[in-house]
XYZ file of C-alpha atoms in Angstrom:
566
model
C 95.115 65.504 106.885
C 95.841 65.464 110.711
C 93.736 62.532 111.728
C 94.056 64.003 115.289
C 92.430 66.883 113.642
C 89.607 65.120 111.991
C 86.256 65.639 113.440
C 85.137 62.397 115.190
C 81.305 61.565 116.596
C 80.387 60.239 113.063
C 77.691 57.791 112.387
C 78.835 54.708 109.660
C 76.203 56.383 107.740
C 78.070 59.651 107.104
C 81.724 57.892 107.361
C 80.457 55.865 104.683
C 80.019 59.136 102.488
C 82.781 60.437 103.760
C 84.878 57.285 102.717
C 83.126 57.257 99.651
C 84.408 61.129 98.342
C 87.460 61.697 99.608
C 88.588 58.277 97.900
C 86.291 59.195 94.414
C 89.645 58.420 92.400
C 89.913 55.033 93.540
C 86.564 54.229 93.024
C 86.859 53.985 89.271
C 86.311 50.533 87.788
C 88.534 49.863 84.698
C 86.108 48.691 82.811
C 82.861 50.763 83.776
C 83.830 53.734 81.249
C 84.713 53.989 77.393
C 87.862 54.422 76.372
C 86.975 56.130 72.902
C 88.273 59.689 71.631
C 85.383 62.642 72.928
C 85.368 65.816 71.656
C 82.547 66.871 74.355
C 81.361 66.343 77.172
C 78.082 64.070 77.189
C 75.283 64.153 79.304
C 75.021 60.493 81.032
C 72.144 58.357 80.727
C 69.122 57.304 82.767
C 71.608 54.100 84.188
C 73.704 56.272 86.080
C 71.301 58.507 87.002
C 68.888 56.265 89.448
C 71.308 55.573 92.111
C 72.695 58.499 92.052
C 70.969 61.969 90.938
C 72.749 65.167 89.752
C 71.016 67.081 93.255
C 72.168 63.796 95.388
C 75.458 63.941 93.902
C 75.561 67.625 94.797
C 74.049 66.754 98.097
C 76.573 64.203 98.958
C 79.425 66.615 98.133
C 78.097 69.746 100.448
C 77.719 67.289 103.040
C 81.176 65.994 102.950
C 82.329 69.868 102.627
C 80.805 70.700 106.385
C 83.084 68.153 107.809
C 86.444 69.552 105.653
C 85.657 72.810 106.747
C 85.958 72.065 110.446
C 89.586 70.032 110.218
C 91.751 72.856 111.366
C 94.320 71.557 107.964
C 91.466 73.221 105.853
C 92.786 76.655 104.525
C 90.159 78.934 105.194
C 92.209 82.301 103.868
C 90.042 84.170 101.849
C 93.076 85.685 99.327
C 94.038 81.726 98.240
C 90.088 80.704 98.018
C 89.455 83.722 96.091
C 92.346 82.652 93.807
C 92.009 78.978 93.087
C 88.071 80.407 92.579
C 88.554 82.580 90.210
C 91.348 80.119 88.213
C 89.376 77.338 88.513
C 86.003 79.083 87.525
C 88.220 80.528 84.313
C 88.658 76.895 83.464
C 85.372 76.126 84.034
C 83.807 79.060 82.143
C 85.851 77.918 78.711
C 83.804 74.862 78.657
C 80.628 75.532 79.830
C 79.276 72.074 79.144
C 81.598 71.022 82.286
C 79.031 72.072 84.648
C 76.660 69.620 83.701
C 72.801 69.613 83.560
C 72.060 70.554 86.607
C 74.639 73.657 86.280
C 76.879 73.556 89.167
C 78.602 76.151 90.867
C 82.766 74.642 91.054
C 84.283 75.485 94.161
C 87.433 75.053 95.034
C 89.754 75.119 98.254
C 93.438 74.626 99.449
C 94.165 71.868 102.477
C 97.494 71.964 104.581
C 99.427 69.159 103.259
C 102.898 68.350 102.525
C 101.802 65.553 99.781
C 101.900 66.464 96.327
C 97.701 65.962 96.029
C 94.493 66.975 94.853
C 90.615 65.172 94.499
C 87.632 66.122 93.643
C 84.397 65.410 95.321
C 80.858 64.901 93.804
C 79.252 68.036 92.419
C 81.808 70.241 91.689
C 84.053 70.734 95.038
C 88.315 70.579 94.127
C 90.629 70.020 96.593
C 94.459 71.214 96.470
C 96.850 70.240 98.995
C 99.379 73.281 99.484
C 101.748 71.034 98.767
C 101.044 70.710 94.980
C 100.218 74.398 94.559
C 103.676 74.768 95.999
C 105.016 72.342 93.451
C 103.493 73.949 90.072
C 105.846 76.357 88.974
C 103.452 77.665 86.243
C 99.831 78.760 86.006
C 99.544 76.162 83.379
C 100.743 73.258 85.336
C 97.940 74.304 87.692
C 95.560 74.085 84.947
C 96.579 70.556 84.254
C 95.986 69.666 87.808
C 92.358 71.541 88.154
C 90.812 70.550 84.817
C 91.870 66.652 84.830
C 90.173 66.892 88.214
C 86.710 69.048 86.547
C 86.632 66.073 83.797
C 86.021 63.812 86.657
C 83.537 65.760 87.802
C 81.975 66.833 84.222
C 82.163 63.259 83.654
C 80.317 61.842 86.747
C 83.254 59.186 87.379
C 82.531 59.340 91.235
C 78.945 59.018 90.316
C 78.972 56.709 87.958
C 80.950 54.079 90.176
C 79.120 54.923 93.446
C 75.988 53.715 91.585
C 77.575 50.490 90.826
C 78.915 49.828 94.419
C 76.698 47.888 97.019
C 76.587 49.544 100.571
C 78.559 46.513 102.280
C 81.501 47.395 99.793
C 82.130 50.486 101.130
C 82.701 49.480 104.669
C 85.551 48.581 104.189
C 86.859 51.555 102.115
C 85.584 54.034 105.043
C 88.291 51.714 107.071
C 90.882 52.173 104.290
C 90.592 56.070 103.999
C 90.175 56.575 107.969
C 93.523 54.738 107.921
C 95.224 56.958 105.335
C 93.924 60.524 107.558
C 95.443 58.127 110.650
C 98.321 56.842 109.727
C 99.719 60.891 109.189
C 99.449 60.926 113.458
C 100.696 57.716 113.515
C 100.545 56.074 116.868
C 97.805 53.581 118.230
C 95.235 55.300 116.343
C 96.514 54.164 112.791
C 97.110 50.602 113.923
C 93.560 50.592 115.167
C 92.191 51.601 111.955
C 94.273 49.679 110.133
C 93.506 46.285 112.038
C 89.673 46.636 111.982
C 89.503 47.597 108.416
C 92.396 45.565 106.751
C 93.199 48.861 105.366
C 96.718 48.450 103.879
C 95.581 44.978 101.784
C 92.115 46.734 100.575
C 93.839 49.840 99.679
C 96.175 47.373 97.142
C 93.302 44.852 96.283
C 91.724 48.271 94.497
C 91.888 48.737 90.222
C 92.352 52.218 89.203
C 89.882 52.975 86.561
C 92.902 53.761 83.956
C 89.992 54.561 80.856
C 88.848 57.042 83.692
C 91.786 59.072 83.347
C 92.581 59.405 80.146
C 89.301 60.508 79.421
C 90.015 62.947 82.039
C 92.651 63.794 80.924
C 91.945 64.356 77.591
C 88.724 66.630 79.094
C 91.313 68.553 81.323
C 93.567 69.069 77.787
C 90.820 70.773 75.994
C 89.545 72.682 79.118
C 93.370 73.897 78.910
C 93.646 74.964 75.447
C 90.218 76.753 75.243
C 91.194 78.584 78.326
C 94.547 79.810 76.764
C 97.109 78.021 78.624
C 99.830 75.777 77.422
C 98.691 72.300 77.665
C 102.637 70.931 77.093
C 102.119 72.247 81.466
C 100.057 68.975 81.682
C 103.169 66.911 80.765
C 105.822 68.802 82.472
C 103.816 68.581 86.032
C 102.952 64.789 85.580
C 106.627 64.146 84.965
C 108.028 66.300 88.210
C 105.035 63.927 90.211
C 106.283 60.877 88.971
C 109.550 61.804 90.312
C 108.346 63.088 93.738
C 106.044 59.847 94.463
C 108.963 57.656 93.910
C 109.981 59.041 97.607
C 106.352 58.241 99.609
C 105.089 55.219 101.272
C 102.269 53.075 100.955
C 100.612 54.649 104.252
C 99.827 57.581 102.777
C 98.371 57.942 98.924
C 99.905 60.828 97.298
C 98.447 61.772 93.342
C 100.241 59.508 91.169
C 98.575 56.396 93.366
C 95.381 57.954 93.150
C 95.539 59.065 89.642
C 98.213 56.404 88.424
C 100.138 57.871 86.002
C 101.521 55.369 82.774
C 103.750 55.960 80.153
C 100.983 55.010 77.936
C 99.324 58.228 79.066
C 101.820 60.896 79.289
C 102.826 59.137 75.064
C 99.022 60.014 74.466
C 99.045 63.657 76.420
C 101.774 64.602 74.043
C 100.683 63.448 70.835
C 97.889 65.852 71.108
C 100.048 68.381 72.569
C 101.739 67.991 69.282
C 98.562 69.203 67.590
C 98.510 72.194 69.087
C 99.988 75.149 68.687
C 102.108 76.598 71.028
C 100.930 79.072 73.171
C 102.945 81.040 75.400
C 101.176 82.791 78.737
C 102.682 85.043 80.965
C 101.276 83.748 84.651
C 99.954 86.624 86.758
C 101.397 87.906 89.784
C 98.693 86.528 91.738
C 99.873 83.146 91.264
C 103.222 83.844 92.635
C 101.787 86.125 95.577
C 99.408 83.127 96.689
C 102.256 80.523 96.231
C 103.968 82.950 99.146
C 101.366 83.131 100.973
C 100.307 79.203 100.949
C 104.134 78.559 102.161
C 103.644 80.546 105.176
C 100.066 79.501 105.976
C 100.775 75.885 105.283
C 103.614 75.480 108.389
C 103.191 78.546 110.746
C 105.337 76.985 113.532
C 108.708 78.502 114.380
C 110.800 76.676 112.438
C 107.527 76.950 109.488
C 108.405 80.613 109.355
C 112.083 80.738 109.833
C 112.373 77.941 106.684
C 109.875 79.987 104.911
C 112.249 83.432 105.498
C 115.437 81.392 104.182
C 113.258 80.532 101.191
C 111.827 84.032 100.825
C 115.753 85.620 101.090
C 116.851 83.046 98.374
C 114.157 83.843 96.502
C 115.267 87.641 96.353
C 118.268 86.933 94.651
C 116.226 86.067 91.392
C 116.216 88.732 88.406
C 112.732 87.882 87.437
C 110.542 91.173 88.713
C 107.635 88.418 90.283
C 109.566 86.589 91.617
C 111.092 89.025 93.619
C 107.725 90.631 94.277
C 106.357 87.208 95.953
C 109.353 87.302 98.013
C 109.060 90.781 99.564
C 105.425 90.020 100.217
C 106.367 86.165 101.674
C 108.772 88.555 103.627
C 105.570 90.645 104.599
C 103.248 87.354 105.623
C 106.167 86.070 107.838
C 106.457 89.443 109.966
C 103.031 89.509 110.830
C 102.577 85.803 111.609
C 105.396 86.690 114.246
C 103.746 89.918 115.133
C 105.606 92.373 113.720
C 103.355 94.805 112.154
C 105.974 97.297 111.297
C 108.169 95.240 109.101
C 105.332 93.123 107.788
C 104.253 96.781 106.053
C 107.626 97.592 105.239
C 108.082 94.463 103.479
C 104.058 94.363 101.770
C 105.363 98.328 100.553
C 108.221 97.253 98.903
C 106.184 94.465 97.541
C 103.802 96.965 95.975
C 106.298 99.213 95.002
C 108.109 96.298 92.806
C 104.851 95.200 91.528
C 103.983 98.946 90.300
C 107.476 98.680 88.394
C 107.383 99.399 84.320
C 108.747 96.081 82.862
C 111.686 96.609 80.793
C 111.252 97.937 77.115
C 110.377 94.722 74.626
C 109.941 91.974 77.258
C 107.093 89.711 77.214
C 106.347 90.810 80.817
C 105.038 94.254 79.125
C 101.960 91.699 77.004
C 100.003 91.334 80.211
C 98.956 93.820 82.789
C 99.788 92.695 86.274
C 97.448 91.893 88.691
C 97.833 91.543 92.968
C 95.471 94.533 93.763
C 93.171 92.574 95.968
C 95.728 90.320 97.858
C 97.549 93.536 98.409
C 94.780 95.010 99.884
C 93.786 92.126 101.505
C 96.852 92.277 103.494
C 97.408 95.377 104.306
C 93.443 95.071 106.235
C 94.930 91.922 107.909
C 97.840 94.160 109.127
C 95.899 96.688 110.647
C 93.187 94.987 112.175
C 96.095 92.828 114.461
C 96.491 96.002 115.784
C 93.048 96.723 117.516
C 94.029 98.279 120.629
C 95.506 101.400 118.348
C 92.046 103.622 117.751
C 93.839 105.791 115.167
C 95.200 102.312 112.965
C 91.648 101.029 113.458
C 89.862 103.779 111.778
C 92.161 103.895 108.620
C 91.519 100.205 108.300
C 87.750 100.757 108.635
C 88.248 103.984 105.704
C 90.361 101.293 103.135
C 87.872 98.344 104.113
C 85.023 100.691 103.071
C 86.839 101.565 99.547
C 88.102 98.264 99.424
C 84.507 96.531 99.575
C 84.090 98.941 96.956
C 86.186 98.608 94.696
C 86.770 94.542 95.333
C 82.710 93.816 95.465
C 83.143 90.110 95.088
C 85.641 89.264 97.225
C 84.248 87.411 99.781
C 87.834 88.023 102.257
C 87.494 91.686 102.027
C 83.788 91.546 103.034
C 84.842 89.661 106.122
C 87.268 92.078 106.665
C 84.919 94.660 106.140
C 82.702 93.579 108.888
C 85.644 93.196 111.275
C 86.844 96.212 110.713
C 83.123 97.800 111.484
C 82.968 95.656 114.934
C 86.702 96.548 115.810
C 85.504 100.278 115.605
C 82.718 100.232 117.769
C 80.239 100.491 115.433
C 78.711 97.379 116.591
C 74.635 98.317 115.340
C 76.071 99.243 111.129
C 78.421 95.904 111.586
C 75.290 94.240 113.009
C 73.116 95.148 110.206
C 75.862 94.279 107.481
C 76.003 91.064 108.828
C 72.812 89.854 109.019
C 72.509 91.267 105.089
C 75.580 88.963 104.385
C 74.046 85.989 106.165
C 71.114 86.422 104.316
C 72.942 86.804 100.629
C 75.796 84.182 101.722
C 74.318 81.716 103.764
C 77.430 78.883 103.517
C 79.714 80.953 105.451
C 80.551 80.028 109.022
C 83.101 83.812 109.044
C 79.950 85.551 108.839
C 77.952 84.510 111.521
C 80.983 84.112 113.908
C 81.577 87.750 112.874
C 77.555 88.593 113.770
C 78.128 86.717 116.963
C 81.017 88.562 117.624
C 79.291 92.014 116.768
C 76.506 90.766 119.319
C 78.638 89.658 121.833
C 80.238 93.226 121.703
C 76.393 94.827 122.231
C 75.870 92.308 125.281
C 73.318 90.532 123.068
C 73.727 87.093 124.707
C 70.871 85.245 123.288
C 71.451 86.431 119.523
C 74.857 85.528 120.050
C 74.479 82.568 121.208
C 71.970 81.757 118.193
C 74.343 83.105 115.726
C 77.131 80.995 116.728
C 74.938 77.926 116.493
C 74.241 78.839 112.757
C 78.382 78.744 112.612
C 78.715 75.464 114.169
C 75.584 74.090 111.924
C 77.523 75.013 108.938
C 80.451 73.112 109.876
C 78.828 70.186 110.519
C 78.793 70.236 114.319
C 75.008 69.906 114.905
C 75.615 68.903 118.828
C 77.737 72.190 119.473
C 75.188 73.795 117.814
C 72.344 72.504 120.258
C 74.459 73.594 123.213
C 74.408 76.971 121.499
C 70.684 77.359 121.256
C 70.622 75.973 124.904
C 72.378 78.331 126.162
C 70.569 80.843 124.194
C 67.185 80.074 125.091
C 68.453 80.444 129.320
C 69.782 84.078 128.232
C 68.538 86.829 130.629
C 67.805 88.882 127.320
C 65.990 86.245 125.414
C 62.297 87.693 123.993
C 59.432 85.798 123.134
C 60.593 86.044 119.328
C 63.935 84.917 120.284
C 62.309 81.219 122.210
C 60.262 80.412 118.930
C 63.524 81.038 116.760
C 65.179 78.816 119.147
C 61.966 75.995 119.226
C 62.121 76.074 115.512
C 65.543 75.853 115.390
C 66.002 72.747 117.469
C 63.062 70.899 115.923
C 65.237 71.068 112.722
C 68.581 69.759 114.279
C 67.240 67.592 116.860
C 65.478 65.736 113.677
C 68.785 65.683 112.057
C 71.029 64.363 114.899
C 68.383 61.608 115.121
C 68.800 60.832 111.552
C 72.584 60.789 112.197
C 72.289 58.709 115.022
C 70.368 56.024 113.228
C 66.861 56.094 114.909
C 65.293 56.009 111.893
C 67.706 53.997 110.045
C 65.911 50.353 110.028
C 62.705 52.210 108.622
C 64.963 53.920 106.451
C 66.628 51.433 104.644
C 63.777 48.733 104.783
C 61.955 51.439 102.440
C 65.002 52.668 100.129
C 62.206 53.512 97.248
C 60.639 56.215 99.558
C 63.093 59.121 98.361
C 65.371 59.010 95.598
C 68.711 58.569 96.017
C 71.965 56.424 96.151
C 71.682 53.145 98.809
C 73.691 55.403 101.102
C 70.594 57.119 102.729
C 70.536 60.917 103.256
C 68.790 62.961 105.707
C 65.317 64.909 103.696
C 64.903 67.225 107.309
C 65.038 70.687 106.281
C 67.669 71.704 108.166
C 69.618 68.948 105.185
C 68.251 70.911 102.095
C 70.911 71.423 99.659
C 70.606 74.821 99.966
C 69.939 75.164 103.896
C 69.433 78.455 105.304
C 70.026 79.154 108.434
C 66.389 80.415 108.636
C 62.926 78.781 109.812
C 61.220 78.467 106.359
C 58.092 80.920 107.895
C 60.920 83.371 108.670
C 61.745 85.600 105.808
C 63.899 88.832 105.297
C 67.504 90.179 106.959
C 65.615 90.411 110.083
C 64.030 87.387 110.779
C 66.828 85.021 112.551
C 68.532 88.394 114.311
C 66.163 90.944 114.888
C 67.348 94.791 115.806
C 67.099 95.627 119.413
């Protein structure tokens, strides 16, 4: 990532955390794990477990997530999350033991990145940088990426060395990782990191945990094969890495430093692939249509999009029917990120058109139904609604959102869209009402109370909006922009009694947080470590911290009770 990007105004507590997940593959020890076969997955003992908890290990990994999700490198596009969600969740769901005892919910996200990488953070979040979901030119080289990352979490590696580690220890490696995020910007910044924290030499001084791998590895090999994909994927994408890393630097850690990659392993990955037999899987055309998408999205700059089209064009000449299809709709994504509306349908209807085409008689295309239907949707909303000063385009978006939300009930995208579509026709009191339902059912979602805020806005509801958009900037971490918000809020002309005690209530909980941030508390705190459970890095217990938070007072209860109707 962008260090330029990264949110700053940290305390060492939380860059400490921070430091501590996004480097969870280096953290493995090479002795702390077994290196015998498993079949399963097995639940860890009691020594793991009192530094580090299942819920603090969860905790640790939402709180890490608020901070991704404001870097502006973080793809927040609902077709790709919905993908990688659903794919990864597949994988997941074909070994339920991978979820652990306390049952986590996997989720898993895309970051702008042109380094062939991926990590995983305590507690089931999965990061892929576009860059490697560029590079896998199968669904099942995919699946070797996501489940060797799941059998680190199944496993508990980042748990299970974070409860060996003493707090001083990672002060340097907060140094290390701020360097890698810096030395992307280059610049003074880098060589200011990189000076204070001896970056470069720690980063080298580090042991990769090597029995950590292969035993996720071997984890990610069965989660392949009971999901139905071809696990001789896992071998073919480790090889193209190894080739690829040859080319980066030291600066910046790309997969095959984090995950180091031996010959010893790759010899073991296909002695068991040898085992198996072989399985051959069409991919589905969502793969390919994402893979367009996350090209565009990933380098939207001029020359982003005119490399993309040359891509795109090349890409037509291909006989194979997806192929061509993810073309005509990369086609579609680069009109309308320059603002052509007309061709960006033309090109998302011929993209349809080629998808709805009958495969030709005996091929193995004809074994599996194609899929699409909801990124083709999808886009054809985001089409419209760039058009919101045309009344007539607006209220045929608002009709397909409405069948769309329908027919598509879990997509989280097209209920955004939904809602936008609802505001952008003036029906601000229905999109109003859906969105405080959604913030209610979905409280994790910054799109939805932007969208309320927006809706607000649109009524000339200053105080709700202004207390809406605080929830937004709570939920991505920004606790100070979110005590401007309530502020400002609380001075609105149209601010009712109700509103001030939402508001008092409201900044009780985050004032009690940015004071735990800021270390008020912290010599109490860590004098008296035994006084909540936990790793040595110490957590905030507020309310406002819960690992479920909702962006309600706790004596507040039902769709009205943060945004009352007016």
């Amino acid at each position: 990532m962008n260090s330029k990007r990264f949110p700053s105004g940290h305390t060492l507590r939380r860059l400490l955390t921070a430091a501590a997940l996004l480097a969870a593959p280096l953290l493995m020890a090479q002795n702390s794990l077994p290196s015998s076969n498993i079949p399963n997955l097995p639940t860890l003992g009691d020594t793991e477990r009192q530094d580090l908890s299942p819920l603090i290990e969860r905790k640790l990994g939402e709180e890490i997530m608020r901070d991704i999700r404001r870097n502006l490198d973080y793809l927040d596009d609902g077709p790709i999350l919905e993908y990688l969600n659903n794919f990864g969740n597949a994988l997941v769901a074909a070994r339920p033991g991978a979820r652990g005892e306390t049952n986590y919910d996997y989720f898993f996200f895309a970051v702008r990145d042109p380094q062939l990488n991926a990590f995983a953070l305590p507690g089931g979040f999965i990061a892929v940088h576009s860059a490697l979901l560029l590079a896998a030119q199968s669904e099942s080289e995919l699946a070797s990426v996501l489940g060797h990352e799941i059998g680190h979490v199944a496993q508990r590696h980042i748990a299970r060395q974070l409860g060996q580690q003493k707090q001083d220890a990672l002060i340097p490696l907060a140094a290390m990782i701020l360097a890698a995020l810096a030395s992307k910007a280059g610049g003074d910044a880098a060589i200011g990191v990189f000076a204070a924290g001896q970056g470069l030499a720690i980063q080298r001084q580090l042991n990769f945990g090597r029995d950590a791998e292969r035993e996720a590895d071997r984890i990610g090999f069965q989660i392949m094969g009971e999901a139905g994909f071809d696990t001789s994927g896992m071998v073919a994408f480790f090889q193209r890495m190894q080739t690829a890393s040859r080319s980066y630097s030291d600066l910046t850690p790309a997969y095959l430093q984090s995950h180091p990659l031996t010959t010893e392993r790759i010899a073991d990955i296909q002695a068991r692939i040898r085992e198996q037999p072989y399985k051959q899987r069409l991919d589905s055309l969502d793969f390919y249509l994402v893979r367009s998408r996350a090209r565009v999205l990933q380098d939207a700059s001029s020359q982003g999009l005119a490399e993309a089209k040359v891509f795109f064009e090349n890409q037509m000449l291909q006989q194979s029917r997806q192929q061509i299809c993810a073309a005509q709709y990369g086609l579609a994504m680069v009109a309308l990120k320059k603002g052509d509306m007309a061709m960006a349908q033309g090109w998302l209807d011929k993209a349809r058109a080629t998808a709805e085409q009958a495969p030709a008689a005996g091929t193995f295309s004809g074994a599996r139904p194609q899929t699409g239907g909801s990124i083709f949707v999808s886009t054809a909303l985001e089409i419209k609604l760039e058009q919101k000063k045309d009344a007539a385009v607006i209220a045929v978006a608002l009709k397909e959102a409405e069948a769309a939300r329908l027919k598509f009930p879990l997509s989280r995208g097209i209920a955004h869209q939904y809602g936008e579509a609802l505001i952008a026709a003036g029906k601000l009191e229905q999109a109003a009402l859906y969105l405080r339902e959604q913030a209610q059912m979905y409280k994790e979602e910054p799109e939805v109370f932007d969208l309320l805020a927006e809706a607000y806005a649109a009524q000339g509801k200053q105080a709700l909006q202004h207390i809406a958009l605080a929830e937004s900037y709570v939920l991505q971490g920004g606790v100070l922009a979110a005590l401007d918000q309530l502020g400002i809020a609380r001075k609105a002309p149209d601010a009712t009694f109700y509103d001030q005690a939402v508001i008092d209530a409201r900044e009780r909980e985050l004032q009690a947080r940015r004071r735990e941030e800021l270390g008020d508390k912290g010599k109490k705190d860590l004098a008296a470590p035994s006084a909540a459970p936990g790793p040595t890095l110490r957590l905030s217990t507020t309310p406002a911290d819960a690992m479920a938070p909702s962006p309600f007072p706790a004596t507040m209860t039902g769709p009205e009770s943060r945004f009352p109707r007016r």
